[in-house]
CSV table of C-alpha atoms and ligand atoms in Angstrom, one decimal:
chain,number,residue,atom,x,y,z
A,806,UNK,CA,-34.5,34.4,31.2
A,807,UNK,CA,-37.2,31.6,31.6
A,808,UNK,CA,-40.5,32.2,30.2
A,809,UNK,CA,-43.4,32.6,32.6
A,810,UNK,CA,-46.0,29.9,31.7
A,811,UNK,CA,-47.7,29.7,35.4
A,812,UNK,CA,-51.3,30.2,34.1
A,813,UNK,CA,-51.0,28.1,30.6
A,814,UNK,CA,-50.7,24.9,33.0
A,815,UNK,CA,-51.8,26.0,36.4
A,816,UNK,CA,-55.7,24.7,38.0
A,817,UNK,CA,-57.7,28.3,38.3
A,818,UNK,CA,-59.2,28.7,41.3
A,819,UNK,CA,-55.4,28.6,43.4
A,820,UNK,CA,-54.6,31.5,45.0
A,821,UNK,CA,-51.3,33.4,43.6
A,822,UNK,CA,-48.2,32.8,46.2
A,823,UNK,CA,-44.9,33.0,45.4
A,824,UNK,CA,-43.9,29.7,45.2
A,825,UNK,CA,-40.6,27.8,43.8
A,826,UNK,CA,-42.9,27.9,39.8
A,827,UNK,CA,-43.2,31.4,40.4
A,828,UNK,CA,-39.4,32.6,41.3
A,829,UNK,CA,-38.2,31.0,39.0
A,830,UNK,CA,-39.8,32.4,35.9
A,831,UNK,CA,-40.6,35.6,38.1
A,832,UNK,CA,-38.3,38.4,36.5
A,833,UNK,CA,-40.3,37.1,32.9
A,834,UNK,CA,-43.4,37.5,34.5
A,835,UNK,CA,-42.8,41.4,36.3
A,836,UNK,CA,-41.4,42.6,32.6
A,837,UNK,CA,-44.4,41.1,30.7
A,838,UNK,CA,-46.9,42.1,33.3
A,839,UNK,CA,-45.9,45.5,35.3
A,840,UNK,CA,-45.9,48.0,33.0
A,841,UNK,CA,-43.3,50.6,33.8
A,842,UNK,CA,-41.3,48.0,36.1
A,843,UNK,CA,-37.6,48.4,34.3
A,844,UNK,CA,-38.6,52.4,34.4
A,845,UNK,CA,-39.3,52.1,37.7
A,846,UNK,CA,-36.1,50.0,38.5
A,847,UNK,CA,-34.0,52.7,36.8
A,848,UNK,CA,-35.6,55.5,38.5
A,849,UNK,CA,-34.1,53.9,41.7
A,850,UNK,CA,-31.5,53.9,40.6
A,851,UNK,CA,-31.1,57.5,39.9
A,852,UNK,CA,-32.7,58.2,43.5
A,853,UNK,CA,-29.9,56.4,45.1
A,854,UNK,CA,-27.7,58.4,43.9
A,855,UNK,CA,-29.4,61.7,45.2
A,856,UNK,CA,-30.7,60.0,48.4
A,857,UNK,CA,-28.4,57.6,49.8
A,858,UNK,CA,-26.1,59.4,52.7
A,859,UNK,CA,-22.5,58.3,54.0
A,860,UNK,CA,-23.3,55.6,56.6
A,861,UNK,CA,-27.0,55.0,56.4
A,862,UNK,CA,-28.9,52.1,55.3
A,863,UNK,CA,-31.0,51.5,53.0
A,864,UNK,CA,-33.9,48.4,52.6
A,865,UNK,CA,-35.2,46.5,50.0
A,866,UNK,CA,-39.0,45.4,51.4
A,867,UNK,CA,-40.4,42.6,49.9
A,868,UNK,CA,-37.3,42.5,47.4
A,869,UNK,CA,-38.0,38.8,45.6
A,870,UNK,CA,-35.3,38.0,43.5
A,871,UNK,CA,-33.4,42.0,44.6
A,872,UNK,CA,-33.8,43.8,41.9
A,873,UNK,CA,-34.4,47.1,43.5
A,874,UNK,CA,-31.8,46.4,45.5
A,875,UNK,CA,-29.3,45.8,43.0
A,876,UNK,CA,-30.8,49.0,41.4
A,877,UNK,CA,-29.8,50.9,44.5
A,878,UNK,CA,-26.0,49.4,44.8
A,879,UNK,CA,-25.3,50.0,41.6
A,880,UNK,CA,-26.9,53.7,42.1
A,881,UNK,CA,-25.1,54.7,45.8
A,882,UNK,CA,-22.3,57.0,45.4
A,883,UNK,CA,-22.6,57.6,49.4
A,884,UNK,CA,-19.7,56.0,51.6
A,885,UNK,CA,-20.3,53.4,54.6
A,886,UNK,CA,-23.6,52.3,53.7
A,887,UNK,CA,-25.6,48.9,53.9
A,888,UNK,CA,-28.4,47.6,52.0
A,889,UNK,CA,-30.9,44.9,53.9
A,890,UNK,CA,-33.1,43.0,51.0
A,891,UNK,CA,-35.9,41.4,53.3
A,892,UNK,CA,-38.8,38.9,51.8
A,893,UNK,CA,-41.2,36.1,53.5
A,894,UNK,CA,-41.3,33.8,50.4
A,895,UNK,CA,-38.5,31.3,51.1
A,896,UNK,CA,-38.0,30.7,47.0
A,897,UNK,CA,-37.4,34.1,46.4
A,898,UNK,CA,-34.7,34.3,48.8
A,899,UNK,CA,-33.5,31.1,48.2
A,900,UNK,CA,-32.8,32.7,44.7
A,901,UNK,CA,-32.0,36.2,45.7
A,902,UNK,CA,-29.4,35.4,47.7
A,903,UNK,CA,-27.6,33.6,44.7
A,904,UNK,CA,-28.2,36.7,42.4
A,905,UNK,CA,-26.9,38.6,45.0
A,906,UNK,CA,-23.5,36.7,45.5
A,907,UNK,CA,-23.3,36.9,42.0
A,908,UNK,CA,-23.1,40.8,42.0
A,909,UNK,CA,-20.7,41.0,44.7
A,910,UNK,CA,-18.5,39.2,43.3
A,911,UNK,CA,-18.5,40.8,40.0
A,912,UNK,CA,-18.4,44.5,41.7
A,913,UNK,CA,-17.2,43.6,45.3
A,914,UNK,CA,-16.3,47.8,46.1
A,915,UNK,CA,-19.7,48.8,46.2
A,916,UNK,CA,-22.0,48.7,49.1
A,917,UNK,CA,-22.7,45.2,50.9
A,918,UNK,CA,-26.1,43.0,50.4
A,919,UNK,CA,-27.8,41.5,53.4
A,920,UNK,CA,-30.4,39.3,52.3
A,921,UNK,CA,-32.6,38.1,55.0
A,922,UNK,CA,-35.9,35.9,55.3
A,923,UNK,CA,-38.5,37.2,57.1
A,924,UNK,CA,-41.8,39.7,57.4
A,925,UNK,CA,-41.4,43.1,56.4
A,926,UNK,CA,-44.1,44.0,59.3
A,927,UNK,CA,-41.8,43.0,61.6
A,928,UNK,CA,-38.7,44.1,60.4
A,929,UNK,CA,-36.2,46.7,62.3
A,930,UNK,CA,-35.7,49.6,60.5
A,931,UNK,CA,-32.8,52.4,60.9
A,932,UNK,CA,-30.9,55.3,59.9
A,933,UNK,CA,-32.5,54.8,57.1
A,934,UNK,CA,-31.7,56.7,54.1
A,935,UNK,CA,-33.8,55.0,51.6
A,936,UNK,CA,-36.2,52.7,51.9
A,937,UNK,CA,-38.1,51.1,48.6
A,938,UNK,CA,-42.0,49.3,48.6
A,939,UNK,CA,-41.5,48.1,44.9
A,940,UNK,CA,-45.2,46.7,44.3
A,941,UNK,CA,-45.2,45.0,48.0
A,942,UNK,CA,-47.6,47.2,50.5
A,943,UNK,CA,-50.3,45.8,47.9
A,944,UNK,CA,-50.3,42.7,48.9
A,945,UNK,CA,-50.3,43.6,53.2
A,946,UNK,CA,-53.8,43.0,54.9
A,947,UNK,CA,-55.5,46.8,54.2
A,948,UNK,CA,-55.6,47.1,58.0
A,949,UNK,CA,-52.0,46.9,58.1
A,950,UNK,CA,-50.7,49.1,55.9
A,951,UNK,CA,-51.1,52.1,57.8
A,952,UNK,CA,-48.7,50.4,60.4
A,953,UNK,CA,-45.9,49.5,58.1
A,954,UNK,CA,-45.8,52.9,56.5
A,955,UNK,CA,-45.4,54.7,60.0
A,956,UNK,CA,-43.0,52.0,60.7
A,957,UNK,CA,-40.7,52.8,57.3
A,958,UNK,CA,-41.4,56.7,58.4
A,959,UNK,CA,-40.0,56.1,62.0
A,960,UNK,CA,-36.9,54.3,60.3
A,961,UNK,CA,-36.0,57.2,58.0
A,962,UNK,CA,-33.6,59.9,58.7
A,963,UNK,CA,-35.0,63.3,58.0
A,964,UNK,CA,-34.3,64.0,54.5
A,965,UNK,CA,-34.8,60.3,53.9
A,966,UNK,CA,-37.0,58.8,50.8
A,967,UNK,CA,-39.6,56.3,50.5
A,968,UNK,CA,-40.3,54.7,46.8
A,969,UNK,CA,-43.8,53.4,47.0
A,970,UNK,CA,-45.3,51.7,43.7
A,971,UNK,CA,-48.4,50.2,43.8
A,972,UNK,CA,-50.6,48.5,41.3
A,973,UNK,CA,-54.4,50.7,42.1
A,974,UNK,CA,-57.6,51.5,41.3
A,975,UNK,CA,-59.2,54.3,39.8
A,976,UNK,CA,-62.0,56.0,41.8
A,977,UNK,CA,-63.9,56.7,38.5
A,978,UNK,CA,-65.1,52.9,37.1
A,979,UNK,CA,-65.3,54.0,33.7
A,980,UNK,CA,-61.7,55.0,34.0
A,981,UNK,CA,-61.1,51.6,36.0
A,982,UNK,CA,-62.5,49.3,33.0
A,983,UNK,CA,-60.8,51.2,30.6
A,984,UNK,CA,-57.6,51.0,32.3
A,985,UNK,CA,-57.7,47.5,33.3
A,986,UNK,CA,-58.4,46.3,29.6
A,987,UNK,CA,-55.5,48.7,28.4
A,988,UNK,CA,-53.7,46.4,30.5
A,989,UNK,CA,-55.0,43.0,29.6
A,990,UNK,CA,-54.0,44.4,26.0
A,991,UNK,CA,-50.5,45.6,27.1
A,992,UNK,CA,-50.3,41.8,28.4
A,993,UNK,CA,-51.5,40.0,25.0
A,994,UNK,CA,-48.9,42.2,23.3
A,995,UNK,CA,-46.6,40.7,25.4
A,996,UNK,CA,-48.1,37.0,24.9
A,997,UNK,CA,-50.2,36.2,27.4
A,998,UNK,CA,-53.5,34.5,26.2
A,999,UNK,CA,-56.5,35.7,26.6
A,1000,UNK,CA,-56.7,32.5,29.6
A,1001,UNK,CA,-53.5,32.9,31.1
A,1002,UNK,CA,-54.6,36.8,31.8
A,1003,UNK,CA,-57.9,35.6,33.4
A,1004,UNK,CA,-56.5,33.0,35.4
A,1005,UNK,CA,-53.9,35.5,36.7
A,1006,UNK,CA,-56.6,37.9,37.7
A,1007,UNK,CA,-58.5,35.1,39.0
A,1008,UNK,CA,-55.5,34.0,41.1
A,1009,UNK,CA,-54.5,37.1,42.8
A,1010,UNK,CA,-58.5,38.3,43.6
A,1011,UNK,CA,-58.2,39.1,47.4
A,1012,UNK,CA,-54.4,38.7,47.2
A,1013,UNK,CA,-53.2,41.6,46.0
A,1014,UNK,CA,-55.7,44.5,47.0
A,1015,UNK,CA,-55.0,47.8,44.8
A,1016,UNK,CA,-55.9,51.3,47.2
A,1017,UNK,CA,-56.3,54.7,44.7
A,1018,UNK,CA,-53.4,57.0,44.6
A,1019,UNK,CA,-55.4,59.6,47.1
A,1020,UNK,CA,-55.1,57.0,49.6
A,1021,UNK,CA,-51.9,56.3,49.2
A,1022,UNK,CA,-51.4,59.7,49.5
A,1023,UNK,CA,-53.0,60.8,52.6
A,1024,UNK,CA,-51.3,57.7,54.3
A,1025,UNK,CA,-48.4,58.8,53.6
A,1026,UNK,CA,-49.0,62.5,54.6
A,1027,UNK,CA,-50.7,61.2,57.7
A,1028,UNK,CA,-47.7,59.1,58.8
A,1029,UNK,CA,-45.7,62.0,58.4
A,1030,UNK,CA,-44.0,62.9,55.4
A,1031,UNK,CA,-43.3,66.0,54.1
A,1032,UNK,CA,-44.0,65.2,50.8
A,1033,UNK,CA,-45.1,62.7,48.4
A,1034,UNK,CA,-46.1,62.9,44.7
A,1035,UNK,CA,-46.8,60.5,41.9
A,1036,UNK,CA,-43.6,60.0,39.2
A,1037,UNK,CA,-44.7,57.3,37.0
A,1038,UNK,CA,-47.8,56.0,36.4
A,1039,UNK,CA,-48.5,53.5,33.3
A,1040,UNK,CA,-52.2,52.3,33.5
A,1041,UNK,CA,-52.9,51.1,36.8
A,1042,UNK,CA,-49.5,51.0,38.1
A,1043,UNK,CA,-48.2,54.4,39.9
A,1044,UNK,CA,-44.7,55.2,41.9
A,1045,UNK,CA,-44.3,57.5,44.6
A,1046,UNK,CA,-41.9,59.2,46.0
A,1047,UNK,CA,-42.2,60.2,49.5
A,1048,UNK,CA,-39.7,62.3,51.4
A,1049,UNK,CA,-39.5,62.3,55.2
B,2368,GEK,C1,-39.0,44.0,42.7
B,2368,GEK,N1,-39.8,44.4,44.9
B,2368,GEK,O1,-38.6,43.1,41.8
B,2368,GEK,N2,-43.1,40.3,54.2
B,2368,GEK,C2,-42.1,40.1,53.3
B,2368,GEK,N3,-42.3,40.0,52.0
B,2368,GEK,C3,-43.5,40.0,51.5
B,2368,GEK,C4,-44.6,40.2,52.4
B,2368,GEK,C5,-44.4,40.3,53.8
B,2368,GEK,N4,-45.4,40.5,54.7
B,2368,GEK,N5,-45.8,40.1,51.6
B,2368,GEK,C6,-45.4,40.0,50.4
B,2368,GEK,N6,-44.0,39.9,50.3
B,2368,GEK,C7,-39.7,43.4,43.9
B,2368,GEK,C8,-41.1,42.9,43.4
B,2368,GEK,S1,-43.2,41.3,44.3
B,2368,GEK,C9,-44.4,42.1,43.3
B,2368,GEK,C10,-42.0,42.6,44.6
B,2368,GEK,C11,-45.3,41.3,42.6
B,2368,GEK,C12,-43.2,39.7,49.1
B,2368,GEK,C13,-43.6,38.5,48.2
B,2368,GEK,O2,-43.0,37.3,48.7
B,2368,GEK,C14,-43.0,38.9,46.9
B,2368,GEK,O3,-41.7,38.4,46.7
B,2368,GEK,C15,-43.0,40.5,46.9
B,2368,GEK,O4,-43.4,40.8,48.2
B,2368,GEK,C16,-43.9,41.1,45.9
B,2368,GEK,O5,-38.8,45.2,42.6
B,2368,GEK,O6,-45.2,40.0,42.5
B,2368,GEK,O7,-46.3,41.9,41.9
């Protein structure tokens, strides 16, 4: 796996995208930086398996290099069903796809990969079974978010289930210092310096805009779904489930 070094060489001041230097050190950069990310990976997994129905489909949204779609194929026990791994950044699907090949080929029975460039805002959604924001919505304008939640509602069959995760904020700042230097720690633990953490933070100010977990809640209520409820949280960094 190639080691994330973006911020030992990068100029501060750039704003984060997810550019060729990024995907390819990118699945590096999630493990050292997400806390919970391979929990959260496994944990879709699992919900595949209990979610996915014969001949629905399920989507990836915002999927980078597919791992949470890879997750779910390796997870669906269901018959008939398709899995559409959708993200803007053309060097993440540029690699994706690859990765995705890959896995076909070494298990070519389970359920097919479509892998398509383009804006999750504007994507079609249907029959939908599953449907998985792995740390995406984050980084849609806030005045947008509402509409791509009620869109991923409309999409799902009843029954269906959203897996939301989400870096946020705590409403309490005293909570929200603490946690945020628990994190920088957790990321010096895992080598970062002290100046590639900063410049990170620096780089995705405005870019990635973290909501609290009641807000993600009530949007999801208010789009429609039955239920929703917090299964991981690590720090900052929650997952919710949402069922239609
Ligand atoms: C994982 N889910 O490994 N349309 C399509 N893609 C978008 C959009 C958009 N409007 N906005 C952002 N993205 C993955 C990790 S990373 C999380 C997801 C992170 C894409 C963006 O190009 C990037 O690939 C992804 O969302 C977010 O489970 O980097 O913290």
């Amino acid at each position: 796996m190639a080691r994330d070094t973006v911020y030992r060489t990068e100029d501060p001041g750039e704003p984060f995208r997810f550019n060729d230097e990024v995907a390819a050190v990118f699945p590096d950069m999630l493990r050292r930086s997400i806390p919970g990310y391979a929990t959260s990976l496994e944990a879709i997994g699992s919900l595949a398996a209990r979610y996915v129905r014969d001949g629905s489909n399920c989507y990836d949204l915002g999927c980078s290099l597919g791992a949470a779609s890879l997750a779910m194929r390796q997870g669906i026990r269901a018959k008939g069903c398709r899995i559409t791994a959708i993200d803007n950044a053309p060097a993440m699907i540029e690699r994706c796809r690859s990765i995705v090949r890959e896995e076909c080929l070494r298990d070519p029975a389970a359920s097919p990969v479509d892998v398509i460039e383009g804006d999750i805002r504007e994507a079609g959604l249907t029959n939908a079974s599953m449907v998985v924001l792995n740390y995406t919505l984050q980084f849609l304008p806030l005045a947008q978010r509402d509409a791509m939640i009620r869109r991923v509602f409309d999409g799902l069959n009843d029954g269906g289930l959203l897996v939301l995760s989400e870096k946020v904020v705590d409403p309490d700042p005293a909570m929200e210092a603490l946690l945020v230097e628990l994190h920088h720690e957790h990321k010096r633990r895992n080598e970062y310096s002290a100046l590639e953490i900063s410049r990170k933070r620096a780089a995705l100010e405005n870019v990635l805009i973290p909501e609290t977990v009641d807000k993600h809640r009530d949007r999801l209520l208010r789009a429609g779904f039955s239920s929703a409820a917090v299964w991981l949280r690590y720090f900052n960094f929650v997952s919710i489930i949402a069922i239609r």
